[in-house]
Tab-separated table of C-alpha atoms and ligand atoms in Angstrom:
chain	number	residue	atom	x	y	z
A	1	MET	CA	0.000	-0.087	0.074
A	2	LEU	CA	1.050	3.640	-0.629
A	3	ASN	CA	0.273	5.371	2.718
A	4	ILE	CA	1.206	8.981	2.546
A	5	VAL	CA	1.170	11.762	5.218
A	6	LEU	CA	0.805	15.046	3.451
A	7	PHE	CA	2.058	17.745	5.752
A	8	GLY	CA	2.392	21.515	5.878
A	9	PRO	CA	0.928	24.548	7.439
A	10	PRO	CA	-2.498	25.636	7.201
A	11	GLY	CA	-3.104	27.120	3.597
A	12	ALA	CA	-0.191	25.081	2.160
A	13	GLY	CA	-2.437	23.443	-0.354
A	14	LYS	CA	-2.920	19.986	1.037
A	15	GLY	CA	-6.471	19.770	0.255
A	16	THR	CA	-5.795	20.860	-3.418
A	17	GLN	CA	-3.056	18.332	-3.938
A	18	SER	CA	-4.948	15.666	-2.180
A	19	GLU	CA	-7.544	15.835	-4.624
A	20	LYS	CA	-5.247	15.338	-7.603
A	21	LEU	CA	-3.255	12.577	-5.801
A	22	ILE	CA	-6.461	10.613	-5.186
A	23	GLU	CA	-7.388	10.884	-8.850
A	24	LYS	CA	-3.918	9.800	-9.999
A	25	TYR	CA	-3.170	7.032	-7.532
A	26	GLY	CA	-6.542	5.826	-6.694
A	27	LEU	CA	-5.912	6.581	-2.864
A	28	LEU	CA	-8.309	7.025	-0.065
A	29	HIS	CA	-8.455	10.473	1.525
A	30	ILE	CA	-8.602	10.747	5.262
A	31	SER	CA	-8.727	14.595	6.378
A	32	THR	CA	-9.283	15.124	9.916
A	33	GLY	CA	-10.339	18.644	9.307
A	34	ASP	CA	-12.986	17.515	6.894
A	35	LEU	CA	-14.096	14.624	9.152
A	36	PHE	CA	-14.552	17.357	12.029
A	37	ARG	CA	-16.430	19.795	9.799
A	38	LYS	CA	-18.761	16.739	8.799
A	39	HIS	CA	-19.416	16.287	12.576
A	40	LEU	CA	-19.930	19.963	13.123
A	41	GLY	CA	-22.425	20.087	10.129
A	42	GLU	CA	-24.238	17.148	11.592
A	43	GLY	CA	-24.209	18.469	14.934
A	44	THR	CA	-22.789	15.323	16.607
A	45	GLU	CA	-21.411	15.122	20.123
A	46	LEU	CA	-17.893	14.976	18.633
A	47	GLY	CA	-18.859	17.950	16.496
A	48	LYS	CA	-19.799	19.938	19.613
A	49	LEU	CA	-16.697	18.971	21.317
A	50	ALA	CA	-14.337	19.921	18.405
A	51	LYS	CA	-16.078	23.343	17.616
A	52	SER	CA	-14.545	25.727	20.109
A	53	TYR	CA	-11.217	24.358	19.425
A	54	MET	CA	-11.530	24.676	15.496
A	55	ASP	CA	-13.169	28.030	15.597
A	56	ASN	CA	-10.176	29.445	17.359
A	57	GLY	CA	-7.714	27.574	15.373
A	58	ASN	CA	-6.370	25.319	18.287
A	59	LEU	CA	-5.957	21.757	18.177
A	60	VAL	CA	-8.404	19.318	19.138
A	61	PRO	CA	-7.317	17.070	22.135
A	62	ASP	CA	-4.988	14.272	20.722
A	63	GLN	CA	-7.160	11.247	22.035
A	64	VAL	CA	-10.218	12.789	20.390
A	65	VAL	CA	-8.543	12.900	17.041
A	66	ILE	CA	-6.929	9.500	17.449
A	67	ASP	CA	-10.076	7.736	18.495
A	68	MET	CA	-11.803	9.359	15.379
A	69	VAL	CA	-9.065	8.160	12.955
A	70	ASP	CA	-9.078	4.723	14.532
A	71	ASP	CA	-12.763	4.450	13.962
A	72	ARG	CA	-12.395	5.748	10.372
A	73	LEU	CA	-9.588	3.210	9.678
A	74	LYS	CA	-11.759	0.353	11.028
A	75	GLU	CA	-14.342	1.275	8.018
A	76	VAL	CA	-11.709	0.981	5.243
A	77	GLY	CA	-11.778	-2.074	2.977
A	78	GLU	CA	-9.398	-2.989	0.260
A	79	VAL	CA	-7.770	0.148	-0.915
A	80	LYS	CA	-4.543	0.802	-2.674
A	81	GLY	CA	-3.350	3.322	-0.064
A	82	ILE	CA	-4.351	6.118	2.073
A	83	ILE	CA	-3.563	10.049	2.098
A	84	PHE	CA	-3.589	11.331	5.562
A	85	ASP	CA	-4.432	15.229	5.346
A	86	GLY	CA	-4.060	17.350	8.452
A	87	PHE	CA	-3.109	14.266	10.522
A	88	PRO	CA	-0.850	13.632	12.550
A	89	ARG	CA	-0.598	17.041	13.845
A	90	THR	CA	1.439	16.278	17.003
A	91	VAL	CA	4.128	13.664	17.725
A	92	ALA	CA	1.604	11.765	20.023
A	93	GLN	CA	-0.590	11.396	17.003
A	94	ALA	CA	2.150	10.310	14.785
A	95	GLU	CA	3.162	7.623	17.390
A	96	ALA	CA	-0.431	6.453	17.471
A	97	LEU	CA	-0.819	6.341	13.705
A	98	ASP	CA	2.368	4.264	13.521
A	99	THR	CA	0.824	1.666	16.120
A	100	LEU	CA	-2.287	1.638	14.010
A	101	MET	CA	-0.843	1.135	10.645
A	102	ASN	CA	2.039	-1.174	11.773
A	103	GLY	CA	-0.443	-3.159	13.483
A	104	LYS	CA	-2.342	-3.683	10.188
A	105	ASN	CA	1.184	-4.421	8.441
A	106	THR	CA	0.492	-1.270	6.244
A	107	PRO	CA	3.054	1.283	7.399
A	108	ILE	CA	3.352	4.859	6.445
A	109	SER	CA	5.380	4.953	3.271
A	110	GLY	CA	6.437	8.597	3.618
A	111	MET	CA	5.663	12.230	4.674
A	112	ILE	CA	5.360	14.811	1.816
A	113	ALA	CA	5.766	18.221	3.363
A	114	LEU	CA	4.603	21.335	1.420
A	115	GLU	CA	6.696	24.301	2.364
A	116	VAL	CA	5.057	27.836	2.140
A	117	GLU	CA	6.300	30.875	3.905
A	118	ASP	CA	3.974	32.734	6.413
A	119	GLU	CA	3.079	35.787	4.534
A	120	GLU	CA	1.829	33.740	1.577
A	121	LEU	CA	-0.196	31.391	3.938
A	122	ARG	CA	-2.041	34.535	5.372
A	123	THR	CA	-2.876	35.853	1.885
A	124	ARG	CA	-4.164	32.281	0.807
A	125	ILE	CA	-6.187	31.715	3.902
A	126	LEU	CA	-7.788	35.073	3.816
A	127	GLU	CA	-8.640	34.698	0.195
A	128	ARG	CA	-10.218	31.265	0.989
A	129	GLY	CA	-12.094	32.688	3.913
A	130	LYS	CA	-14.175	34.702	1.347
A	131	SER	CA	-15.756	31.783	0.096
A	132	SER	CA	-15.092	28.853	2.635
A	133	GLY	CA	-17.642	29.814	5.343
A	134	ARG	CA	-14.994	28.697	7.943
A	135	ALA	CA	-14.960	30.660	11.085
A	136	ASP	CA	-11.086	29.838	11.315
A	137	ASP	CA	-10.265	31.434	7.912
A	138	GLN	CA	-12.001	34.790	8.590
A	139	SER	CA	-9.751	36.632	11.027
A	140	ILE	CA	-5.998	37.449	10.941
A	141	GLU	CA	-5.690	36.557	14.791
A	142	LYS	CA	-7.118	33.232	14.088
A	143	ILE	CA	-5.058	32.709	11.101
A	144	ASN	CA	-1.840	33.723	13.143
A	145	ASN	CA	-2.806	31.481	15.954
A	146	ARG	CA	-3.088	28.473	13.523
A	147	ILE	CA	0.387	29.343	12.163
A	148	ASN	CA	1.811	29.474	15.735
A	149	VAL	CA	0.222	26.261	16.681
A	150	TYR	CA	1.657	24.798	13.547
A	151	LYS	CA	5.076	25.913	14.515
A	152	GLU	CA	4.988	24.866	18.105
A	153	GLU	CA	2.972	21.484	17.988
A	154	THR	CA	3.031	20.223	14.592
A	155	LEU	CA	6.534	21.052	13.126
A	156	PRO	CA	8.131	18.387	15.428
A	157	VAL	CA	6.188	15.637	13.497
A	158	ALA	CA	8.429	16.471	10.473
A	159	ASP	CA	11.526	15.317	12.743
A	160	PHE	CA	9.577	12.203	13.804
A	161	TYR	CA	9.286	11.158	10.033
A	162	GLU	CA	12.960	12.357	9.144
A	163	LYS	CA	14.337	10.110	11.836
A	164	GLN	CA	12.572	7.079	10.103
A	165	GLY	CA	14.075	8.291	6.744
A	166	LYS	CA	10.384	8.949	5.446
A	167	PHE	CA	10.554	12.714	5.063
A	168	VAL	CA	10.511	14.616	1.778
A	169	SER	CA	10.093	18.372	1.525
A	170	ILE	CA	8.320	20.027	-1.529
A	171	ASN	CA	8.475	23.669	-2.372
A	172	GLY	CA	4.549	24.594	-2.023
A	173	VAL	CA	4.854	27.923	-3.959
A	174	GLY	CA	4.348	27.692	-7.801
A	175	THR	CA	1.573	26.427	-10.060
A	176	ILE	CA	-0.760	23.674	-8.831
A	177	ASP	CA	0.198	21.417	-11.527
A	178	GLY	CA	4.056	22.038	-11.141
A	179	ILE	CA	3.883	21.274	-7.331
A	180	PHE	CA	1.827	18.165	-8.166
A	181	GLY	CA	4.600	17.109	-10.488
A	182	ASP	CA	7.212	17.398	-7.846
A	183	ILE	CA	4.937	15.582	-5.276
A	184	CYS	CA	4.520	12.736	-7.947
A	185	ALA	CA	8.236	12.477	-8.497
A	186	ALA	CA	8.845	12.250	-4.685
A	187	ILE	CA	6.242	9.514	-4.378
A	188	GLU	CA	7.909	7.501	-7.107
A	189	GLN	CA	11.071	7.469	-5.075
A	190	LEU	CA	9.331	6.185	-1.850
B	1	ADP	P1	-6.077	23.893	7.869
B	1	ADP	O1	-6.511	24.571	6.762
B	1	ADP	O2	-5.644	24.790	9.215
B	1	ADP	O3	-5.030	22.811	7.558
B	1	ADP	P2	-7.913	21.579	8.738
B	1	ADP	O4	-9.191	21.566	7.895
B	1	ADP	O5	-6.903	20.601	8.528
B	1	ADP	O6	-7.258	22.983	8.486
B	1	ADP	O7	-8.226	21.704	10.223
B	1	ADP	C1	-9.235	22.456	10.726
B	1	ADP	C2	-9.142	22.484	12.302
B	1	ADP	O8	-9.574	21.150	12.807
B	1	ADP	C3	-7.832	22.626	13.026
B	1	ADP	O9	-7.511	23.933	13.261
B	1	ADP	C4	-8.051	21.963	14.223
B	1	ADP	O10	-8.779	22.723	15.162
B	1	ADP	C5	-8.857	20.704	13.890
B	1	ADP	N1	-8.094	19.644	13.572
B	1	ADP	C6	-7.975	19.093	12.312
B	1	ADP	N2	-7.285	17.979	12.259
B	1	ADP	C7	-6.612	17.942	13.589
B	1	ADP	C8	-5.639	17.099	14.217
B	1	ADP	N3	-5.190	16.167	13.558
B	1	ADP	N4	-5.361	17.383	15.546
B	1	ADP	C9	-5.968	18.309	16.187
B	1	ADP	N5	-6.902	19.027	15.549
B	1	ADP	C10	-7.145	18.951	14.451
């Protein structure tokens, strides 16, 4: 199986590139942000719990996220592979994901990290906020908080995969197709 962690700060283009990867490689997409937004929309208990964290751009507690991913993985049948998008976002989540995937004998193949500098992220997210309807895309304070949370809590996840020899960095600034080409080249090397 080709199991990829698509990594990068908010606004790096993970969702956009995931769509293209799914189409090309026939992978299953697991986005924790999308799963939480689905729960929010349906008004489930999990959605209610996640809402205040998400609206303010803070991380939902690890165990809540891990249990949700564990449940989602249990529903997965025969697939060619999985793209994890927006997960893992902490080292504890990365360790839990390793345990889950190694336990199924389908380890993570590699992490692809999209690199984009802060100013470009702020511009992209504010632009997306005009149409996304997401509370966390609307204010510069919330966006800055998400970028700070990313640096403090999420960046160490890159080291976690680097130590396993599974980390690849890609420049996330350029055309969508150009970046996609670079990602595909990296995947062929995994
Ligand atoms: P982004 O555009 O910031 O990458 P996502 O759609 O991935 O946004 O996530 C939106 C919000 O959902 C996050 O700010 C966070 O509150 C919550 N969330 C998503 N994935 C996780 C995760 N793996 N751990 C904790 N919280 C998460």
